[in-house]
PDB file of C-alpha atoms in Angstrom:
ATOM      1  CA  MET A   1       0.000   0.000   0.000  1.00 40.00           C
ATOM      2  CA  ASN A   2       1.399   3.361  -0.969  1.00 39.00           C
ATOM      3  CA  LEU A   3       0.615   5.749   1.879  1.00 40.00           C
ATOM      4  CA  PRO A   4       0.608   9.565   1.674  1.00 40.00           C
ATOM      5  CA  SER A   5       3.734  11.492   2.572  1.00 35.00           C
ATOM      6  CA  ALA A   6       4.699  12.563   6.063  1.00 34.00           C
ATOM      7  CA  ALA A   7       3.213  15.971   5.225  1.00 31.00           C
ATOM      8  CA  LEU A   8      -0.173  14.541   6.236  1.00 31.00           C
ATOM      9  CA  ARG A   9       1.019  13.941   9.807  1.00 31.00           C
ATOM     10  CA  GLY A  10      -0.983  16.072  12.187  1.00 30.00           C
ATOM     11  CA  PHE A  11      -3.308  17.178   9.387  1.00 30.00           C
ATOM     12  CA  HIS A  12      -6.695  18.189  10.757  1.00 30.00           C
ATOM     13  CA  ARG A  13      -9.795  17.575   8.773  1.00 32.00           C
ATOM     14  CA  MET A  14     -13.418  18.494   9.254  1.00 31.00           C
ATOM     15  CA  ALA A  15     -15.747  15.569   9.782  1.00 36.00           C
ATOM     16  CA  LEU A  16     -19.103  14.905  11.270  1.00 37.00           C
ATOM     17  CA  VAL A  17     -18.542  12.852  14.384  1.00 45.00           C
ATOM     18  CA  ALA A  18     -21.304  11.229  16.376  1.00 44.00           C
ATOM     19  CA  LEU A  19     -20.269  10.129  19.830  1.00 46.00           C
ATOM     20  CA  LEU A  20     -22.979   7.865  21.132  1.00 42.00           C
ATOM     21  CA  MET A  21     -22.660   8.042  24.901  1.00 39.00           C
ATOM     22  CA  PRO A  22     -23.925   5.012  26.837  1.00 39.00           C
ATOM     23  CA  LEU A  23     -26.040   7.094  29.243  1.00 33.00           C
ATOM     24  CA  GLY A  24     -27.493  10.126  27.522  1.00 37.00           C
ATOM     25  CA  GLY A  25     -25.429  12.735  25.748  1.00 42.00           C
ATOM     26  CA  HIS A  26     -26.493  11.404  22.371  1.00 42.00           C
ATOM     27  CA  GLY A  27     -25.845  13.725  19.534  1.00 45.00           C
ATOM     28  CA  ALA A  28     -23.962  14.640  16.430  1.00 47.00           C
ATOM     29  CA  MET A  29     -21.662  17.570  15.993  1.00 48.00           C
ATOM     30  CA  ALA A  30     -19.394  18.970  13.337  1.00 52.00           C
ATOM     31  CA  ALA A  31     -15.897  18.713  14.747  1.00 65.00           C
ATOM     32  CA  GLU A  32     -12.265  18.620  13.783  1.00 75.00           C
ATOM     33  CA  VAL A  33     -10.808  15.133  13.904  1.00 86.00           C
ATOM     34  CA  SER A  34      -7.079  14.583  14.122  1.00 92.00           C
ATOM     35  CA  VAL A  35      -5.176  11.325  14.295  1.00 96.00           C
ATOM     36  CA  VAL A  36      -2.969  11.086  17.372  1.00 95.00           C
ATOM     37  CA  ALA A  37      -1.616   7.578  16.724  1.00 96.00           C
ATOM     38  CA  GLY A  38      -2.599   4.406  14.888  1.00 96.00           C
ATOM     39  CA  ASP A  39      -5.034   3.632  17.678  1.00 97.00           C
ATOM     40  CA  ARG A  40      -6.149   7.108  18.797  1.00 96.00           C
ATOM     41  CA  ILE A  41      -7.981  10.115  17.408  1.00 95.00           C
ATOM     42  CA  GLU A  42      -8.797  13.469  18.941  1.00 91.00           C
ATOM     43  CA  VAL A  43     -12.130  15.233  18.630  1.00 84.00           C
ATOM     44  CA  GLN A  44     -12.523  18.752  20.018  1.00 79.00           C
ATOM     45  CA  GLY A  45      -9.568  18.250  22.341  1.00 82.00           C
ATOM     46  CA  ARG A  46     -10.851  14.914  23.653  1.00 85.00           C
ATOM     47  CA  GLU A  47      -8.767  11.831  22.997  1.00 88.00           C
ATOM     48  CA  ILE A  48     -10.592   8.716  21.818  1.00 92.00           C
ATOM     49  CA  HIS A  49      -8.865   5.348  21.882  1.00 94.00           C
ATOM     50  CA  LEU A  50      -9.994   2.822  19.253  1.00 96.00           C
ATOM     51  CA  TRP A  51     -11.540   0.070  21.354  1.00 96.00           C
ATOM     52  CA  GLY A  52      -9.699  -3.262  21.233  1.00 96.00           C
ATOM     53  CA  VAL A  53      -6.811  -1.904  19.147  1.00 97.00           C
ATOM     54  CA  ARG A  54      -3.116  -1.437  19.919  1.00 97.00           C
ATOM     55  CA  ALA A  55      -0.861   0.447  17.521  1.00 96.00           C
ATOM     56  CA  PRO A  56       2.833  -0.463  17.344  1.00 93.00           C
ATOM     57  CA  GLU A  57       5.133   1.084  19.930  1.00 89.00           C
ATOM     58  CA  ALA A  58       7.053   4.190  18.848  1.00 84.00           C
ATOM     59  CA  ASP A  59      10.429   2.415  18.954  1.00 80.00           C
ATOM     60  CA  ALA A  60       9.396  -0.601  16.829  1.00 80.00           C
ATOM     61  CA  LEU A  61      11.078  -0.323  13.430  1.00 82.00           C
ATOM     62  CA  CYS A  62       9.748  -1.630  10.139  1.00 80.00           C
ATOM     63  CA  ASN A  63      12.557  -2.283   7.719  1.00 73.00           C
ATOM     64  CA  GLY A  64      11.728  -2.186   4.064  1.00 61.00           C
ATOM     65  CA  ASN A  65      14.050  -1.515   1.138  1.00 52.00           C
ATOM     66  CA  GLY A  66      16.968  -1.196   3.556  1.00 48.00           C
ATOM     67  CA  GLN A  67      15.325   1.708   5.384  1.00 63.00           C
ATOM     68  CA  GLY A  68      14.096   1.667   8.957  1.00 75.00           C
ATOM     69  CA  GLU A  69      10.909   3.582   9.664  1.00 83.00           C
ATOM     70  CA  PRO A  70       8.975   3.446  12.925  1.00 89.00           C
ATOM     71  CA  CYS A  71       5.984   1.121  12.522  1.00 91.00           C
ATOM     72  CA  ALA A  72       4.004   3.586  14.643  1.00 93.00           C
ATOM     73  CA  ARG A  73       4.471   6.282  11.999  1.00 93.00           C
ATOM     74  CA  VAL A  74       3.155   4.004   9.250  1.00 93.00           C
ATOM     75  CA  SER A  75       0.209   2.991  11.437  1.00 96.00           C
ATOM     76  CA  HIS A  76      -0.545   6.678  12.104  1.00 96.00           C
ATOM     77  CA  ARG A  77      -0.524   7.515   8.383  1.00 95.00           C
ATOM     78  CA  LEU A  78      -2.768   4.567   7.557  1.00 96.00           C
ATOM     79  CA  LEU A  79      -5.409   5.686  10.066  1.00 97.00           C
ATOM     80  CA  GLU A  80      -5.268   9.206   8.575  1.00 96.00           C
ATOM     81  CA  THR A  81      -5.769   7.712   5.125  1.00 95.00           C
ATOM     82  CA  LEU A  82      -8.675   5.507   6.240  1.00 96.00           C
ATOM     83  CA  ILE A  83     -10.453   8.467   7.823  1.00 94.00           C
ATOM     84  CA  GLY A  84      -9.623  11.000   5.121  1.00 91.00           C
ATOM     85  CA  LYS A  85     -12.364  13.616   5.096  1.00 86.00           C
ATOM     86  CA  ASP A  86     -15.126  11.123   5.826  1.00 86.00           C
ATOM     87  CA  GLU A  87     -17.668  11.009   8.620  1.00 85.00           C
ATOM     88  CA  VAL A  88     -16.426   9.138  11.695  1.00 90.00           C
ATOM     89  CA  ILE A  89     -19.005   7.411  13.885  1.00 90.00           C
ATOM     90  CA  CYS A  90     -17.907   6.225  17.339  1.00 90.00           C
ATOM     91  CA  ILE A  91     -19.812   4.110  19.822  1.00 90.00           C
ATOM     92  CA  VAL A  92     -18.370   4.586  23.292  1.00 90.00           C
ATOM     93  CA  LYS A  93     -17.439   1.305  24.988  1.00 88.00           C
ATOM     94  CA  ASP A  94     -15.707   2.702  28.072  1.00 79.00           C
ATOM     95  CA  GLY A  95     -15.879   6.304  29.221  1.00 69.00           C
ATOM     96  CA  ARG A  96     -14.166   6.246  32.621  1.00 72.00           C
ATOM     97  CA  PRO A  97     -12.873   9.667  33.682  1.00 72.00           C
ATOM     98  CA  ASP A  98      -9.427   8.306  34.624  1.00 73.00           C
ATOM     99  CA  LYS A  99      -8.526   7.298  31.056  1.00 74.00           C
ATOM    100  CA  PRO A 100      -9.260   8.290  27.458  1.00 77.00           C
ATOM    101  CA  VAL A 101     -12.661   7.362  26.051  1.00 87.00           C
ATOM    102  CA  SER A 102     -12.532   3.943  24.410  1.00 92.00           C
ATOM    103  CA  ALA A 103     -14.850   3.661  21.404  1.00 93.00           C
ATOM    104  CA  GLN A 104     -15.486   1.457  18.408  1.00 94.00           C
ATOM    105  CA  CYS A 105     -15.277   3.858  15.474  1.00 94.00           C
ATOM    106  CA  SER A 106     -16.204   3.463  11.831  1.00 93.00           C
ATOM    107  CA  VAL A 107     -16.020   5.312   8.524  1.00 92.00           C
ATOM    108  CA  ASP A 108     -18.567   4.551   5.797  1.00 91.00           C
ATOM    109  CA  GLY A 109     -19.740   1.580   7.898  1.00 93.00           C
ATOM    110  CA  ALA A 110     -16.257   0.055   8.061  1.00 96.00           C
ATOM    111  CA  ASP A 111     -14.859  -0.607  11.541  1.00 97.00           C
ATOM    112  CA  LEU A 112     -11.545   1.262  11.837  1.00 97.00           C
ATOM    113  CA  GLY A 113     -10.183  -1.265  14.349  1.00 97.00           C
ATOM    114  CA  HIS A 114     -10.901  -4.117  11.964  1.00 98.00           C
ATOM    115  CA  LEU A 115      -9.239  -2.254   9.075  1.00 98.00           C
ATOM    116  CA  MET A 116      -6.130  -1.359  11.097  1.00 98.00           C
ATOM    117  CA  ILE A 117      -5.660  -4.932  12.322  1.00 98.00           C
ATOM    118  CA  THR A 118      -6.370  -6.703   9.013  1.00 97.00           C
ATOM    119  CA  SER A 119      -3.912  -4.351   7.289  1.00 97.00           C
ATOM    120  CA  GLY A 120      -1.260  -5.504   9.760  1.00 96.00           C
ATOM    121  CA  TRP A 121      -0.600  -2.076  11.295  1.00 96.00           C
ATOM    122  CA  ALA A 122      -2.247  -2.727  14.681  1.00 97.00           C
ATOM    123  CA  THR A 123      -2.927  -5.655  16.991  1.00 97.00           C
ATOM    124  CA  ASP A 124      -5.878  -6.903  18.997  1.00 98.00           C
ATOM    125  CA  ASP A 125      -5.764  -5.526  22.549  1.00 96.00           C
ATOM    126  CA  ARG A 126      -7.010  -8.748  24.131  1.00 96.00           C
ATOM    127  CA  ALA A 127      -7.106  -7.229  27.616  1.00 93.00           C
ATOM    128  CA  GLU A 128      -9.740  -4.792  26.401  1.00 93.00           C
ATOM    129  CA  SER A 129     -11.517  -6.707  23.652  1.00 94.00           C
ATOM    130  CA  ALA A 130     -11.343 -10.283  25.017  1.00 95.00           C
ATOM    131  CA  GLY A 131     -10.041 -11.340  21.595  1.00 96.00           C
ATOM    132  CA  PHE A 132     -12.680  -9.578  19.480  1.00 97.00           C
ATOM    133  CA  TYR A 133     -10.133  -8.958  16.678  1.00 97.00           C
ATOM    134  CA  GLU A 134      -7.978 -12.049  17.340  1.00 97.00           C
ATOM    135  CA  LEU A 135      -8.861 -13.846  14.095  1.00 97.00           C
ATOM    136  CA  GLN A 136      -8.124 -10.723  12.034  1.00 97.00           C
ATOM    137  CA  GLU A 137      -4.713 -10.378  13.693  1.00 97.00           C
ATOM    138  CA  GLN A 138      -3.923 -14.061  13.114  1.00 98.00           C
ATOM    139  CA  ALA A 139      -4.816 -13.689   9.433  1.00 97.00           C
ATOM    140  CA  ALA A 140      -2.624 -10.579   9.048  1.00 97.00           C
ATOM    141  CA  ARG A 141       0.303 -12.411  10.694  1.00 96.00           C
ATOM    142  CA  ALA A 142      -0.197 -15.501   8.510  1.00 97.00           C
ATOM    143  CA  GLU A 143      -0.418 -13.393   5.342  1.00 97.00           C
ATOM    144  CA  ARG A 144       2.608 -11.343   6.499  1.00 95.00           C
ATOM    145  CA  VAL A 145       0.980  -7.983   5.771  1.00 95.00           C
ATOM    146  CA  GLY A 146       1.822  -4.634   7.339  1.00 93.00           C
ATOM    147  CA  MET A 147       4.340  -4.830  10.155  1.00 92.00           C
ATOM    148  CA  TRP A 148       4.242  -8.661  10.043  1.00 92.00           C
ATOM    149  CA  LYS A 149       6.022  -8.511   6.696  1.00 89.00           C
ATOM    150  CA  TYR A 150       9.175  -7.513   8.591  1.00 78.00           C
ATOM    151  CA  ARG A 151       8.981  -9.977  11.502  1.00 73.00           C
TER     152      ARG A 151
END
């Protein structure tokens, strides 16, 4: 997959984001969405963690064509590409005040967690998801896509 240049890093885009709160607070709002990492976005200054997803650590290197690039950077760019300028819909799974909101988010009906994991640029966070994305991660590893290509 040919991802956009590093110039997209930190790029803010306008999107319609609906945060469906478990107890009231339902609503839709026009908001700026920025990608923080391959498993996190920010909406109006509030960080949202993609439920059940773990992006690669910042120090993990992906070596392709003799060049080492942090896997986290590639994961970040992929999430930016997947979101683009599209509407992001998030269903809050865990909204405890002591940690970022954890939500299952989608674009055009496609689950962003599923897309990140099947592309090989994120893993299933089993502690949070109880293995919800485990089969997708196993398939990405077996097919050696994304970061698994280099391991």
